[in-house]
């Protein structure tokens, strides 16, 4: 079984914001693979289904970004999952809008959702899909930028990016993450 987690913040005011790109990918996977997020437990909404012959859990933590690990760890414990069974999808200021980067380990890079995940999972060795949102321009504060909505032009780019993230997750259901990483990091 695999656990696919998209990071974001709950609430309508955060819909379609840069910080919620992980939620967008989970929503796409839920719709595309007919896996309803119909369970509310572990401080999150989740659903269980099958992608590529592999049983998967799709999870949207509802803890707010900074406490994401408080949702991830309990569901991993309940389903007896190890860090290798986990992929976390989240926004990254250091990548251009639309670019994705897959990694198997690493520091939080200052991302509070990943800091919390590392703290609660107990290791930096878990799979990640970083989705580029670029850095703010014109002196805008980072917090205002990440909680701001995407522009129309950015959303046009991100529609394809969200699908690529979902495709990478589907491929991971069938083959090792390293192979998926090698394919998607060159695009």
CSV table of C-alpha atoms in Angstrom, one decimal:
chain,number,residue,atom,x,y,z
A,1,UNK,CA,0.0,0.0,0.0
A,2,UNK,CA,1.2,3.5,-0.8
A,3,UNK,CA,0.3,6.8,0.9
A,4,UNK,CA,0.1,9.9,-1.3
A,5,UNK,CA,-0.2,13.1,0.7
A,6,UNK,CA,-0.9,16.6,-0.7
A,7,UNK,CA,-0.1,19.5,1.6
A,8,UNK,CA,-2.2,22.5,2.0
A,9,UNK,CA,-4.5,24.5,4.3
A,10,UNK,CA,-8.2,23.7,4.9
A,11,UNK,CA,-10.9,26.2,4.3
A,12,UNK,CA,-12.4,28.0,1.3
A,13,UNK,CA,-10.2,31.0,1.7
A,14,UNK,CA,-7.1,28.9,0.8
A,15,UNK,CA,-8.6,27.2,-2.3
A,16,UNK,CA,-6.5,27.6,-5.4
A,17,UNK,CA,-3.7,29.3,-3.5
A,18,UNK,CA,0.0,28.6,-4.1
A,19,UNK,CA,0.4,26.9,-0.8
A,20,UNK,CA,-2.4,24.4,-1.6
A,21,UNK,CA,-1.0,22.9,-4.8
A,22,UNK,CA,-0.6,19.6,-3.0
A,23,UNK,CA,-4.4,19.6,-2.3
A,24,UNK,CA,-4.9,20.3,-6.0
A,25,UNK,CA,-3.0,17.2,-7.0
A,26,UNK,CA,-4.9,15.0,-4.5
A,27,UNK,CA,-8.2,16.3,-5.8
A,28,UNK,CA,-7.1,15.5,-9.4
A,29,UNK,CA,-6.1,11.9,-8.4
A,30,UNK,CA,-9.3,11.5,-6.5
A,31,UNK,CA,-11.4,12.5,-9.5
A,32,UNK,CA,-9.3,10.8,-12.2
A,33,UNK,CA,-9.1,7.4,-10.3
A,34,UNK,CA,-12.5,7.6,-8.7
A,35,UNK,CA,-11.1,7.5,-5.2
A,36,UNK,CA,-13.5,9.7,-3.1
A,37,UNK,CA,-12.0,11.4,-0.1
A,38,UNK,CA,-14.9,10.2,2.0
A,39,UNK,CA,-13.1,9.3,5.3
A,40,UNK,CA,-12.5,11.9,8.0
A,41,UNK,CA,-9.9,10.6,10.5
A,42,UNK,CA,-6.3,11.1,11.5
A,43,UNK,CA,-6.8,14.9,11.3
A,44,UNK,CA,-7.4,14.7,7.6
A,45,UNK,CA,-9.7,13.7,4.7
A,46,UNK,CA,-8.7,10.6,2.9
A,47,UNK,CA,-9.8,7.9,0.5
A,48,UNK,CA,-8.6,4.4,-0.3
A,49,UNK,CA,-8.5,3.0,-3.9
A,50,UNK,CA,-6.4,1.4,-6.5
A,51,UNK,CA,-4.0,3.0,-9.0
A,52,UNK,CA,-2.0,0.8,-11.4
A,53,UNK,CA,-2.9,-2.3,-9.5
A,54,UNK,CA,-1.6,-0.9,-6.2
A,55,UNK,CA,-3.8,-0.1,-3.2
A,56,UNK,CA,-3.3,3.6,-2.4
A,57,UNK,CA,-4.4,6.1,0.2
A,58,UNK,CA,-4.9,9.7,-0.8
A,59,UNK,CA,-4.6,12.1,2.1
A,60,UNK,CA,-5.3,15.8,2.6
A,61,UNK,CA,-4.2,16.8,6.1
A,62,UNK,CA,-6.6,19.3,7.7
A,63,UNK,CA,-4.1,20.4,10.4
A,64,UNK,CA,-3.0,23.5,8.5
A,65,UNK,CA,0.4,23.3,6.8
A,66,UNK,CA,2.6,23.8,9.8
A,67,UNK,CA,1.2,20.7,11.6
A,68,UNK,CA,0.9,18.3,8.6
A,69,UNK,CA,3.0,15.6,10.3
A,70,UNK,CA,0.3,15.3,13.0
A,71,UNK,CA,-2.0,13.8,10.3
A,72,UNK,CA,0.6,11.8,8.3
A,73,UNK,CA,2.2,9.8,11.2
A,74,UNK,CA,-1.1,8.4,12.7
A,75,UNK,CA,-2.3,7.2,9.3
A,76,UNK,CA,1.1,5.6,8.6
A,77,UNK,CA,0.9,3.8,12.0
A,78,UNK,CA,-2.6,2.7,11.5
A,79,UNK,CA,-1.9,1.1,8.1
A,80,UNK,CA,1.5,-0.1,9.1
A,81,UNK,CA,3.3,2.0,6.5
A,82,UNK,CA,7.0,2.8,6.4
A,83,UNK,CA,8.6,6.0,5.0
A,84,UNK,CA,9.3,4.3,1.7
A,85,UNK,CA,5.5,3.9,1.2
A,86,UNK,CA,5.0,7.7,1.5
A,87,UNK,CA,5.1,10.5,-1.1
A,88,UNK,CA,4.4,14.1,-0.1
A,89,UNK,CA,3.4,16.7,-2.7
A,90,UNK,CA,4.0,20.4,-1.8
A,91,UNK,CA,4.8,23.9,-3.2
A,92,UNK,CA,8.4,25.1,-3.7
A,93,UNK,CA,9.4,28.7,-4.0
A,94,UNK,CA,12.8,27.7,-5.5
A,95,UNK,CA,11.4,26.2,-8.6
A,96,UNK,CA,9.8,28.1,-11.5
A,97,UNK,CA,6.0,27.9,-11.8
A,98,UNK,CA,5.0,24.5,-13.3
A,99,UNK,CA,8.4,22.8,-12.8
A,100,UNK,CA,8.4,19.6,-10.7
A,101,UNK,CA,11.3,18.0,-8.8
A,102,UNK,CA,11.1,14.5,-7.3
A,103,UNK,CA,13.4,13.6,-4.4
A,104,UNK,CA,13.8,10.6,-2.0
A,105,UNK,CA,15.2,12.5,0.9
A,106,UNK,CA,16.4,15.9,2.1
A,107,UNK,CA,15.9,18.7,4.5
A,108,UNK,CA,12.8,20.8,4.7
A,109,UNK,CA,14.3,23.6,2.7
A,110,UNK,CA,12.4,26.0,5.1
A,111,UNK,CA,9.0,24.5,4.2
A,112,UNK,CA,7.0,24.2,7.5
A,113,UNK,CA,4.8,21.4,6.2
A,114,UNK,CA,7.9,19.3,5.4
A,115,UNK,CA,9.5,20.3,8.8
A,116,UNK,CA,6.5,18.9,10.5
A,117,UNK,CA,6.5,15.8,8.4
A,118,UNK,CA,10.2,15.1,9.1
A,119,UNK,CA,9.5,15.6,12.8
A,120,UNK,CA,6.6,13.2,13.0
A,121,UNK,CA,7.8,10.6,10.5
A,122,UNK,CA,11.2,10.7,12.2
A,123,UNK,CA,13.3,10.8,9.1
A,124,UNK,CA,14.2,13.0,6.1
A,125,UNK,CA,14.1,9.8,3.9
A,126,UNK,CA,10.7,9.9,2.3
A,127,UNK,CA,9.6,10.5,-1.2
A,128,UNK,CA,8.6,14.0,-2.3
A,129,UNK,CA,7.2,15.8,-5.3
A,130,UNK,CA,8.0,19.5,-5.2
A,131,UNK,CA,5.9,21.8,-7.4
A,132,UNK,CA,7.3,25.1,-8.4
A,133,UNK,CA,5.5,28.3,-7.5
A,134,UNK,CA,8.4,30.7,-8.0
A,135,UNK,CA,9.4,33.5,-5.7
A,136,UNK,CA,7.4,36.7,-5.0
A,137,UNK,CA,8.2,39.7,-7.0
A,138,UNK,CA,8.2,43.4,-6.2
A,139,UNK,CA,9.0,43.0,-2.5
A,140,UNK,CA,5.9,41.0,-1.7
A,141,UNK,CA,6.1,39.1,1.6
A,142,UNK,CA,6.5,35.4,1.2
A,143,UNK,CA,3.6,34.6,3.5
A,144,UNK,CA,1.3,36.9,1.4
A,145,UNK,CA,2.6,35.3,-1.8
A,146,UNK,CA,2.1,31.6,-0.9
A,147,UNK,CA,-1.3,32.3,0.5
A,148,UNK,CA,-2.3,34.3,-2.6
A,149,UNK,CA,-4.2,32.9,-5.6
A,150,UNK,CA,-2.5,31.8,-8.8
A,151,UNK,CA,-2.8,34.2,-11.8
A,152,UNK,CA,-4.7,32.9,-14.8
A,153,UNK,CA,-1.5,32.5,-16.7
A,154,UNK,CA,0.0,30.4,-13.8
A,155,UNK,CA,-3.2,28.3,-13.6
A,156,UNK,CA,-2.9,27.5,-17.3
A,157,UNK,CA,0.6,26.2,-16.8
A,158,UNK,CA,-0.3,24.4,-13.6
A,159,UNK,CA,-3.1,22.4,-15.1
A,160,UNK,CA,-0.5,20.4,-17.0
A,161,UNK,CA,1.8,20.3,-14.0
A,162,UNK,CA,-1.0,18.8,-11.8
A,163,UNK,CA,-1.5,16.1,-14.3
A,164,UNK,CA,2.2,15.3,-14.5
A,165,UNK,CA,2.3,15.0,-10.7
A,166,UNK,CA,-0.6,12.6,-10.8
A,167,UNK,CA,1.1,10.6,-13.6
A,168,UNK,CA,4.2,10.4,-11.5
A,169,UNK,CA,2.2,9.1,-8.6
A,170,UNK,CA,0.5,6.5,-10.9
A,171,UNK,CA,3.8,5.4,-12.2
A,172,UNK,CA,5.2,5.1,-8.6
A,173,UNK,CA,2.3,2.6,-8.0
A,174,UNK,CA,3.9,0.3,-10.6
A,175,UNK,CA,7.7,0.9,-10.3
A,176,UNK,CA,10.3,2.1,-7.8
A,177,UNK,CA,10.3,5.8,-7.0
A,178,UNK,CA,14.0,6.1,-8.2
A,179,UNK,CA,12.9,5.2,-11.7
A,180,UNK,CA,10.0,7.6,-11.6
A,181,UNK,CA,12.3,10.3,-10.3
A,182,UNK,CA,14.7,9.7,-13.2
A,183,UNK,CA,11.9,10.1,-15.7
A,184,UNK,CA,10.2,13.2,-14.3
A,185,UNK,CA,13.2,15.2,-13.2
A,186,UNK,CA,14.4,15.5,-16.8
A,187,UNK,CA,11.2,17.0,-18.0
